[in-house]
Short mmCIF file of C-alpha atoms in Angstrom, two decimals:
data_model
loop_
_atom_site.label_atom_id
_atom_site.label_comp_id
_atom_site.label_asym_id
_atom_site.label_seq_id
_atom_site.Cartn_x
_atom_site.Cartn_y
_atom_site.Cartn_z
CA UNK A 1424 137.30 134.93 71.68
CA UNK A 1425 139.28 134.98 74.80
CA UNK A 1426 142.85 133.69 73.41
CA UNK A 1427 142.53 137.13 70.33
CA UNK A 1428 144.00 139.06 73.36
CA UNK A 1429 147.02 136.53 74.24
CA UNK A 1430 147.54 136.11 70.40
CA UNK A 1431 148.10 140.22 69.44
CA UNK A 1432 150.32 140.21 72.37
CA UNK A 1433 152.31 137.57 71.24
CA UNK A 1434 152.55 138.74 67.63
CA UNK A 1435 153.16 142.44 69.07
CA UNK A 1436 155.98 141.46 71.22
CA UNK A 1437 157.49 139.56 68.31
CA UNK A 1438 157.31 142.46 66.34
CA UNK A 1439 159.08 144.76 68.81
CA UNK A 1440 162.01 141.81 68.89
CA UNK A 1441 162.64 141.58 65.26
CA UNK A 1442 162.29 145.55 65.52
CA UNK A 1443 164.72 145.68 67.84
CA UNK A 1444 167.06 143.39 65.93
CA UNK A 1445 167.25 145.63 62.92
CA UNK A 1446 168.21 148.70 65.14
CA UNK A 1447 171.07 146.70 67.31
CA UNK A 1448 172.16 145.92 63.45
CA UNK A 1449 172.02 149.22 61.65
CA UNK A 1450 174.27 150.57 64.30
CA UNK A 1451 176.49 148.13 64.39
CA UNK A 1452 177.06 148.79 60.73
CA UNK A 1453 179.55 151.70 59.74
CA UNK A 1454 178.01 155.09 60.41
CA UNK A 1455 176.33 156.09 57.57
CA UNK A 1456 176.46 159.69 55.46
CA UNK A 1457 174.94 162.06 57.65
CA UNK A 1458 172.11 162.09 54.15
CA UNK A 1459 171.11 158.19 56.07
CA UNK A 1460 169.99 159.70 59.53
CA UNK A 1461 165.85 160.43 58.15
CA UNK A 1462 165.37 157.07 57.89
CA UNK A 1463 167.07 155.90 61.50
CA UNK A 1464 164.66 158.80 62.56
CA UNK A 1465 161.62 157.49 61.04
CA UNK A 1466 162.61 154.28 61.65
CA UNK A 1467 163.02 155.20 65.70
CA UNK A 1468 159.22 156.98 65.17
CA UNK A 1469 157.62 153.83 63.91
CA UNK A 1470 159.74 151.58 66.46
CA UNK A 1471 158.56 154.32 69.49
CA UNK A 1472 154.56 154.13 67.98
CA UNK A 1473 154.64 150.26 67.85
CA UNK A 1474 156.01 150.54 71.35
CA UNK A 1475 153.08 153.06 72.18
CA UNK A 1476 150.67 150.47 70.21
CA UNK A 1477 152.09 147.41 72.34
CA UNK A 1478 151.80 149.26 75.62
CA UNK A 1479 148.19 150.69 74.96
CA UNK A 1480 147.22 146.71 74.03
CA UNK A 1481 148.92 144.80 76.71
CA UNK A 1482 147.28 147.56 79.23
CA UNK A 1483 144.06 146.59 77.61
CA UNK A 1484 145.32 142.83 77.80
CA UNK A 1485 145.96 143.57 81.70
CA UNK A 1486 142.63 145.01 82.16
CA UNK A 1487 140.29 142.35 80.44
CA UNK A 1488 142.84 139.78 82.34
CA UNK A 1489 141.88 141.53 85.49
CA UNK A 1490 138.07 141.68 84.75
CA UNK A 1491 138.25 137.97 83.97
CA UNK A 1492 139.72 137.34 86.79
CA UNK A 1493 137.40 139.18 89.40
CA UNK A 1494 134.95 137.55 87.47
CA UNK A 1495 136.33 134.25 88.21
CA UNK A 1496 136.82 135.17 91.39
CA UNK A 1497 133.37 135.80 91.78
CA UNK A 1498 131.93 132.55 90.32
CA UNK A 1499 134.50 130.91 92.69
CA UNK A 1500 133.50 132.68 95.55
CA UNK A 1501 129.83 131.55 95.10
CA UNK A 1502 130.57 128.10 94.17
CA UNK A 1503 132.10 127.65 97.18
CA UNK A 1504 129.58 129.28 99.11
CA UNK A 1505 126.94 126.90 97.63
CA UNK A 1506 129.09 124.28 98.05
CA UNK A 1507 129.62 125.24 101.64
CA UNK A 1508 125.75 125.56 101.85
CA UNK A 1509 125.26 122.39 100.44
CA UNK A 1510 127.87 120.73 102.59
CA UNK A 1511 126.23 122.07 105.83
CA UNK A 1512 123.02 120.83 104.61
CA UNK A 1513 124.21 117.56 103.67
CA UNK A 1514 126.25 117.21 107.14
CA UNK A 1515 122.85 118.07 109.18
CA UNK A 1516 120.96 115.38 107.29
CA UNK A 1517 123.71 113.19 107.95
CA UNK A 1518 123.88 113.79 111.45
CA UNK A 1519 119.83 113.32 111.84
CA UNK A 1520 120.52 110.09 110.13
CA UNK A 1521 122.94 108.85 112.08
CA UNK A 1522 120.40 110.33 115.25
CA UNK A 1523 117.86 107.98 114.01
CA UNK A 1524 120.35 105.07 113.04
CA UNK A 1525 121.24 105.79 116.72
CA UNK A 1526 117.96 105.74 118.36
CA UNK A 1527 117.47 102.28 116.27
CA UNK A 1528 120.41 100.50 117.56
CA UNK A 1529 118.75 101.51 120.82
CA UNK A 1530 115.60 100.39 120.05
CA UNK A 1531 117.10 97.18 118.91
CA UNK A 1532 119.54 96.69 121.48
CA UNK A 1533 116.86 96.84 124.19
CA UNK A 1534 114.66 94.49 122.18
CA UNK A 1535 116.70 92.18 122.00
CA UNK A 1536 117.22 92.94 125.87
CA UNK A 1537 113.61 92.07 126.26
CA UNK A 1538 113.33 88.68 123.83
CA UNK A 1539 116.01 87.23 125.74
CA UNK A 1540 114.67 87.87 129.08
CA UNK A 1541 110.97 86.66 127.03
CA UNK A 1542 113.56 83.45 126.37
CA UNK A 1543 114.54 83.26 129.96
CA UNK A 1544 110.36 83.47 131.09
CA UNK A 1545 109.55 80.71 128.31
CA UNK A 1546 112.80 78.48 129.18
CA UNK A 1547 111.59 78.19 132.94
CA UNK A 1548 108.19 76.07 132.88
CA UNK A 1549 106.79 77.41 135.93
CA UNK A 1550 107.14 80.88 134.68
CA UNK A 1551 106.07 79.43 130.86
CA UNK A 1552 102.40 78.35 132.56
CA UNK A 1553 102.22 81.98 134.92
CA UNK A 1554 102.97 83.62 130.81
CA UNK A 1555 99.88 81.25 129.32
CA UNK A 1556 97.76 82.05 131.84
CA UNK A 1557 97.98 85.77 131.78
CA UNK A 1558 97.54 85.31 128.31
CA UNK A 1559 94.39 83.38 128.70
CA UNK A 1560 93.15 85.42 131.53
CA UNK A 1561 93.26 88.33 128.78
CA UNK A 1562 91.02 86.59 126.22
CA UNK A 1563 88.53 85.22 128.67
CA UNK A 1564 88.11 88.40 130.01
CA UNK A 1565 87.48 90.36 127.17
CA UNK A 1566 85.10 87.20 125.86
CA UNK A 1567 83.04 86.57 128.24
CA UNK A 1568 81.04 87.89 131.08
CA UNK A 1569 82.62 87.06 134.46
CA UNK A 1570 80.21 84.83 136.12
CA UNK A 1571 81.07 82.29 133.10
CA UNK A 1572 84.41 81.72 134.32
CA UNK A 1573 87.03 81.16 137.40
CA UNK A 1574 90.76 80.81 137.24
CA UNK A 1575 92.34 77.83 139.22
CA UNK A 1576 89.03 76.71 139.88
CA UNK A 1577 89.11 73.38 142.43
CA UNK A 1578 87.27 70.67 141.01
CA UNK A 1579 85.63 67.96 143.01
CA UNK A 1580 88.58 65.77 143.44
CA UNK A 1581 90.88 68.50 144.62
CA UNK A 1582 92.39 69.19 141.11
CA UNK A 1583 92.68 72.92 140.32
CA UNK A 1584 92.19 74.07 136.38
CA UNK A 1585 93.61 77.01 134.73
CA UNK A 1586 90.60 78.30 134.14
CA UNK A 1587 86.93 76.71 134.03
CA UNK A 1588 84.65 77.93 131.52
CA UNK A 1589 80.92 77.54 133.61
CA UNK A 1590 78.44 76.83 130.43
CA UNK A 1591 74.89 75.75 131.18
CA UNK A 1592 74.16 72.20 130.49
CA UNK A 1593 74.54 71.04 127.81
CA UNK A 1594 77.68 71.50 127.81
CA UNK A 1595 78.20 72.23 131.32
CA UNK A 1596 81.73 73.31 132.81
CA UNK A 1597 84.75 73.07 130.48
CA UNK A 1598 88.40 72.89 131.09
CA UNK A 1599 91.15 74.84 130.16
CA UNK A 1600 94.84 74.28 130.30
CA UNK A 1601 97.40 77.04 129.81
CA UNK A 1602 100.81 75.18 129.66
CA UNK A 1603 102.25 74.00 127.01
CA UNK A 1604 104.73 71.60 126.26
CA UNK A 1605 107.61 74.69 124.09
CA UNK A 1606 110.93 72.31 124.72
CA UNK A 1607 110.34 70.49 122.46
CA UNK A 1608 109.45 72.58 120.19
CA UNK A 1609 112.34 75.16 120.57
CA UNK A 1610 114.21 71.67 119.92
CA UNK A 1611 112.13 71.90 116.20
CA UNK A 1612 113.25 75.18 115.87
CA UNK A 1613 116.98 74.51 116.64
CA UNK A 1614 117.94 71.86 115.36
CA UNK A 1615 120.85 71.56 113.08
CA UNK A 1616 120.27 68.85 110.67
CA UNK A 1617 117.77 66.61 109.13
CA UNK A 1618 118.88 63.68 111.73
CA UNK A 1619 118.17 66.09 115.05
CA UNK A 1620 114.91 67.50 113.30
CA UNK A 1621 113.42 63.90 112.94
CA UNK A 1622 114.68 63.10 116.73
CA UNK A 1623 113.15 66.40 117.71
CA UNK A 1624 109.73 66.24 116.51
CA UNK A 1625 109.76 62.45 117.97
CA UNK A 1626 110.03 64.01 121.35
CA UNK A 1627 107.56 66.86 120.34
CA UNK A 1628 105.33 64.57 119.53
CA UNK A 1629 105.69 62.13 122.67
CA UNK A 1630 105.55 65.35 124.76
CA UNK A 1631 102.15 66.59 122.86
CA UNK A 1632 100.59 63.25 123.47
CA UNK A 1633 101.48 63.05 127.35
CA UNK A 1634 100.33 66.38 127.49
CA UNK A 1635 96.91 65.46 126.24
CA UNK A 1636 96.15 62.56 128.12
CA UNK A 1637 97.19 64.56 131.00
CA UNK A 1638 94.44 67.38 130.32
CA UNK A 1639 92.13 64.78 129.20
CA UNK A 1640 92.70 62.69 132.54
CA UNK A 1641 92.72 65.67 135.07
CA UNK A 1642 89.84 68.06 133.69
CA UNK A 1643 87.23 65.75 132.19
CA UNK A 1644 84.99 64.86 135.33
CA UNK A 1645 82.19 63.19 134.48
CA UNK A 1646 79.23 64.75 136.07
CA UNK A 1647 80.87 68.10 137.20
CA UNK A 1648 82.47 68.55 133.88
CA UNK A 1649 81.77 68.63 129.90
CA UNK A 1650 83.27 65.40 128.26
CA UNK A 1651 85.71 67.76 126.81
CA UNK A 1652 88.71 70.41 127.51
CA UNK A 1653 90.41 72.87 125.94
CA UNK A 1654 94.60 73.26 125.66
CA UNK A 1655 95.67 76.64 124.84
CA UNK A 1656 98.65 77.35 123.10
CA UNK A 1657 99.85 81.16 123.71
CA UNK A 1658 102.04 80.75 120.31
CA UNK A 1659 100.57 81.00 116.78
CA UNK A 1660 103.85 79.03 115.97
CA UNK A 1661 103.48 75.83 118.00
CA UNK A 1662 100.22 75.93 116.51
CA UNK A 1663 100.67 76.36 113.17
CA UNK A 1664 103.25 73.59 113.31
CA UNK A 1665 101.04 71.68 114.88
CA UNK A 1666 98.89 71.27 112.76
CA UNK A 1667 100.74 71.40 109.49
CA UNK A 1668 103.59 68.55 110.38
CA UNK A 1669 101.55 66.31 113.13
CA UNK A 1670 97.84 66.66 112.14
CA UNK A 1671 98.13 62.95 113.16
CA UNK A 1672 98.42 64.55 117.23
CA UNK A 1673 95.35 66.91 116.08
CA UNK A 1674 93.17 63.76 115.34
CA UNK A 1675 94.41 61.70 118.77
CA UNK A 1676 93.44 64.58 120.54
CA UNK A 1677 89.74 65.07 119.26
CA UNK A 1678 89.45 61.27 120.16
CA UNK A 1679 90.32 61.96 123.42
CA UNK A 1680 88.14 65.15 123.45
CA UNK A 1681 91.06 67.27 123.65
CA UNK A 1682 91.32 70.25 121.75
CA UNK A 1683 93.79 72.43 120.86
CA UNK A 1684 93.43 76.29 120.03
CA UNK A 1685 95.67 79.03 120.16
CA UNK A 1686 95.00 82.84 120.72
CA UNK A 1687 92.79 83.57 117.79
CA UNK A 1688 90.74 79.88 117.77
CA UNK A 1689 90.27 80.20 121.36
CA UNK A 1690 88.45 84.14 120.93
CA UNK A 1691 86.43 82.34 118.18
CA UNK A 1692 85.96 79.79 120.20
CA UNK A 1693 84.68 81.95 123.42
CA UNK A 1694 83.01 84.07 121.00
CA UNK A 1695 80.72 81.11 119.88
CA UNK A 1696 80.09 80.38 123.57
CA UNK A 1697 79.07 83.84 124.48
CA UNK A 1698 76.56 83.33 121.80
CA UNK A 1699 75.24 80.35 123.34
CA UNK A 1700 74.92 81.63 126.90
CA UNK A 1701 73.02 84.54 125.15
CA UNK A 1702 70.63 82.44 123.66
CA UNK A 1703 70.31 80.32 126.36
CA UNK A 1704 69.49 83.89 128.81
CA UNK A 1705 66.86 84.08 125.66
CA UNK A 1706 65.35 80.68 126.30
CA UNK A 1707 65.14 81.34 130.14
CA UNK A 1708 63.44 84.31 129.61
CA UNK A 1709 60.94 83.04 127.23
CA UNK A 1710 59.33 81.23 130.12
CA UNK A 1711 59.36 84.22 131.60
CA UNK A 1712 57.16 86.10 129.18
CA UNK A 1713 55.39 83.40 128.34
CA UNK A 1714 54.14 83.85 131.80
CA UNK A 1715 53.74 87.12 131.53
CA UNK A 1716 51.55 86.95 128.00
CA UNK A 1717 49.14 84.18 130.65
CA UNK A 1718 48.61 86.90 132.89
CA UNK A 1719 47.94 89.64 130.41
CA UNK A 1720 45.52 86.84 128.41
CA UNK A 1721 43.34 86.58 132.21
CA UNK A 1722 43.54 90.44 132.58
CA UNK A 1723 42.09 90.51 129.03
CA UNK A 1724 38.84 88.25 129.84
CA UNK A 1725 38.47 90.10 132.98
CA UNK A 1726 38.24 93.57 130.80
CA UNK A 1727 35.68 91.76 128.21
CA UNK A 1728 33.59 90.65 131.10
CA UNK A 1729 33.09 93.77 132.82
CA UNK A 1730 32.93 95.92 128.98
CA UNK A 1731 30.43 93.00 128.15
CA UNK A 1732 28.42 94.00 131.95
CA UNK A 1733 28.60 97.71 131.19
CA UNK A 1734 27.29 97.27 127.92
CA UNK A 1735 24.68 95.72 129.47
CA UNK A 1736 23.92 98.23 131.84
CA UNK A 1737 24.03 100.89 128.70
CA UNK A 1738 21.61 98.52 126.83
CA UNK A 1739 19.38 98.67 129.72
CA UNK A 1740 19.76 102.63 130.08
CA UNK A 1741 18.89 102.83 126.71
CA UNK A 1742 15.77 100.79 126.74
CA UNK A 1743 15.07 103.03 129.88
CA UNK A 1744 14.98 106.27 128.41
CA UNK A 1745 12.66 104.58 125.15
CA UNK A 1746 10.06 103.47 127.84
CA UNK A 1747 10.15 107.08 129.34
CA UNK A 1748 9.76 108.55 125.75
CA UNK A 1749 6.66 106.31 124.89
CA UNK A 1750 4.99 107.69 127.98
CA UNK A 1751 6.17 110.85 127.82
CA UNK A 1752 4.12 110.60 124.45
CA UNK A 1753 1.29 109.27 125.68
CA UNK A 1754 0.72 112.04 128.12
CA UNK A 1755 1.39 114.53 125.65
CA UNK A 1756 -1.28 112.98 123.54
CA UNK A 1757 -3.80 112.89 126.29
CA UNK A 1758 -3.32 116.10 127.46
CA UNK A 1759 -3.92 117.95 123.75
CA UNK A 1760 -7.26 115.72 123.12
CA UNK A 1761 -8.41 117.04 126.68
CA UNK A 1762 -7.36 120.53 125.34
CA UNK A 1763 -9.91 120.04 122.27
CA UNK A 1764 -12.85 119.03 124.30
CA UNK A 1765 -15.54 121.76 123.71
CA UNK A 1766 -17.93 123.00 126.36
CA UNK A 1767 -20.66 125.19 126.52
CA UNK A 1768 -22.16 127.77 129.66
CA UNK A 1769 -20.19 128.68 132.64
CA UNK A 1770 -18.32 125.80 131.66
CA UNK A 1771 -16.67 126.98 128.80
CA UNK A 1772 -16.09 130.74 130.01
CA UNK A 1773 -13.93 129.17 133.62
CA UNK A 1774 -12.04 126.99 130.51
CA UNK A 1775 -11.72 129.84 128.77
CA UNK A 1776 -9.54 131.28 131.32
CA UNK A 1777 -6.04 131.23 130.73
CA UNK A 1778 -4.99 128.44 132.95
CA UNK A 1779 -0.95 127.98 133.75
CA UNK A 1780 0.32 125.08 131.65
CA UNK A 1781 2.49 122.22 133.69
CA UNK A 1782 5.77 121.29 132.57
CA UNK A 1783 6.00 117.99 131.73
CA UNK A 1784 9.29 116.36 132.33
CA UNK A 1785 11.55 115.01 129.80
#
């Protein structure tokens, strides 16, 4: 145990006091016989060997003290290393935390640079339509082929659209409009209490239904238009509240053959109508081939006729070459029954005479 050390010291040192007691007594005592000095002797030997004993342990106290302390030293020495370590560790992280917390303020800061001046470009109306229609322009674009569509298109009566949608007929030509009444809603948005939310969405919906019959009036022509038009919304939000707190401005508008759509309604919408122009390219070129499959149907009967004439003509060559065999036949039969005729006399020695035989043709 660590305190056995400390405790033989102690008890040693308190030995050597009391020892030292008795001797500061015995002489203060009356000098004894000179017979009494053997045991002051022996007495001084023991006192000198537990002095001896007491310096030999506390020098063996000392030098465990001193190992224990190095020791300690040691340990201390590499705690606080580690703990240095660890601290420089822990300071880096910190500091590439506080880099990043940095670069985030940053990010922030300038975000929220850009949403107000995106407040400023919404608060101005002319700059509000320039935003919807560069939003629009996107979507068409990436919709629809363009010969199916012109921005600011003039219609007959001078108007100009935001963009015309040019759909064979039925349909025909469609409108679209790419402003948007946002006032009024930002109103919505910011209002304080129940009182300026209910006055709000009055004017939001007086500004919705001005803006309809304004789109309906403007880009429904009859006879150079479809009896509909379209009025985009470049916010999912308007939208959505649109429809969830006025459906009743939803329905006006499909009476007046208005409808509303917002980014992703008007690229399902497009997408719909790129079907239709692709089926209608179908239909067009159906004549096409049917007039095609006519022509290929005469080309046809022309072939049979002249296969049905050379036919003929091999019919004939056949029956040709069957008359030639029959009198090839014939001769060959004629000729072998004149070969079998027997004569007798001169005669029959001038047949007997080998006599060239003539080919007979084939």
């Amino acid at each position: 145990m660590e305190s056995s050390p400390l405790l033989l010291a102690g008890i040693g040192i308190t030995l050597l006091a009391v020892l030292l007691v008795l001797v500061v007594v015995l002489r203060r005592r009356p000098e004894p016989a000179p017979a009494a000095d053997p045991r002051i002797d022996q007495l001084a030997g023991q006192i000198q060997a537990l002095a001896a004993a007491q310096a030999a342990t506390q020098a063996a106290i000392d030098q465990r003290l001193d190992q224990r302390l190095n020791q300690l030293s040691d340990r201390v020495h590499e705690r606080l290393a580690l703990s240095a370590t660890e601290a420089g560790q822990s300071l880096s992280e910190l500091k590439e935390r506080l880099a990043v917390i940095d670069a985030a303020q940053k990010n922030i800061a300038e975000l929220s640079t850009r949403m107000v001046s995106l407040q400023d470009i919404l608060s101005n109306k002319q700059a509000r339509g320039a935003f919807g229609e560069v939003q629009l322009a996107a979507i068409v674009r990436d919709a629809l082929p363009p010969a199916n569509y012109e921005f600011q298109a003039a219609l007959g009566d001078g108007k100009r659209v935001d963009c015309l949608l040019r759909l064979p007929n039925p349909p025909g030509a469609i409108g679209i409009d790419a402003k948007f009444p946002l006032e009024a809603y930002r109103a919505i948005r910011d209002a304080a209490d129940d009182a300026a939310i209910n006055q709000a969405r009055r004017e939001f919906s007086t500004a919705i239904k001005l803006h309809v019959r304004a789109i309906a009036e403007k880009y429904i022509v009859p006879g150079e238009t479809a009896d509909s038009a379209l009025m985009f919304l470049p916010s999912e939000a308007v939208y959505a509240e649109l429809h969830a707190n006025f459906p009743n401005l939803v329905e006006e508008a499909g009476r007046s053959r208005v409808w509303i759509v917002s980014p992703t309604t008007l690229m399902a919408t497009l997408t719909t109508m790129r079907a239709v122009l692709k089926d209608v390219r179908m239909r067009e070129q159906a004549h096409v081939i049917q007039a095609k499959v006519g022509e290929l149907a005469k080309d046809l009967d022309r072939l049979d006729t002249r296969v049905g004439k050379l036919q003929q003509h091999f019919d004939q060559a056949v029956e040709d070459v069957r008359q030639i065999r029959i009198s090839t036949d014939k001769a060959l039969k004629k000729s072998a029954d004149i070969e079998s005729v027997g004569l007798d006399g001169p005669e029959a020695e001038a047949l007997a005479a080998p006599v060239a035989k003539i080919p007979v043709a084939r």
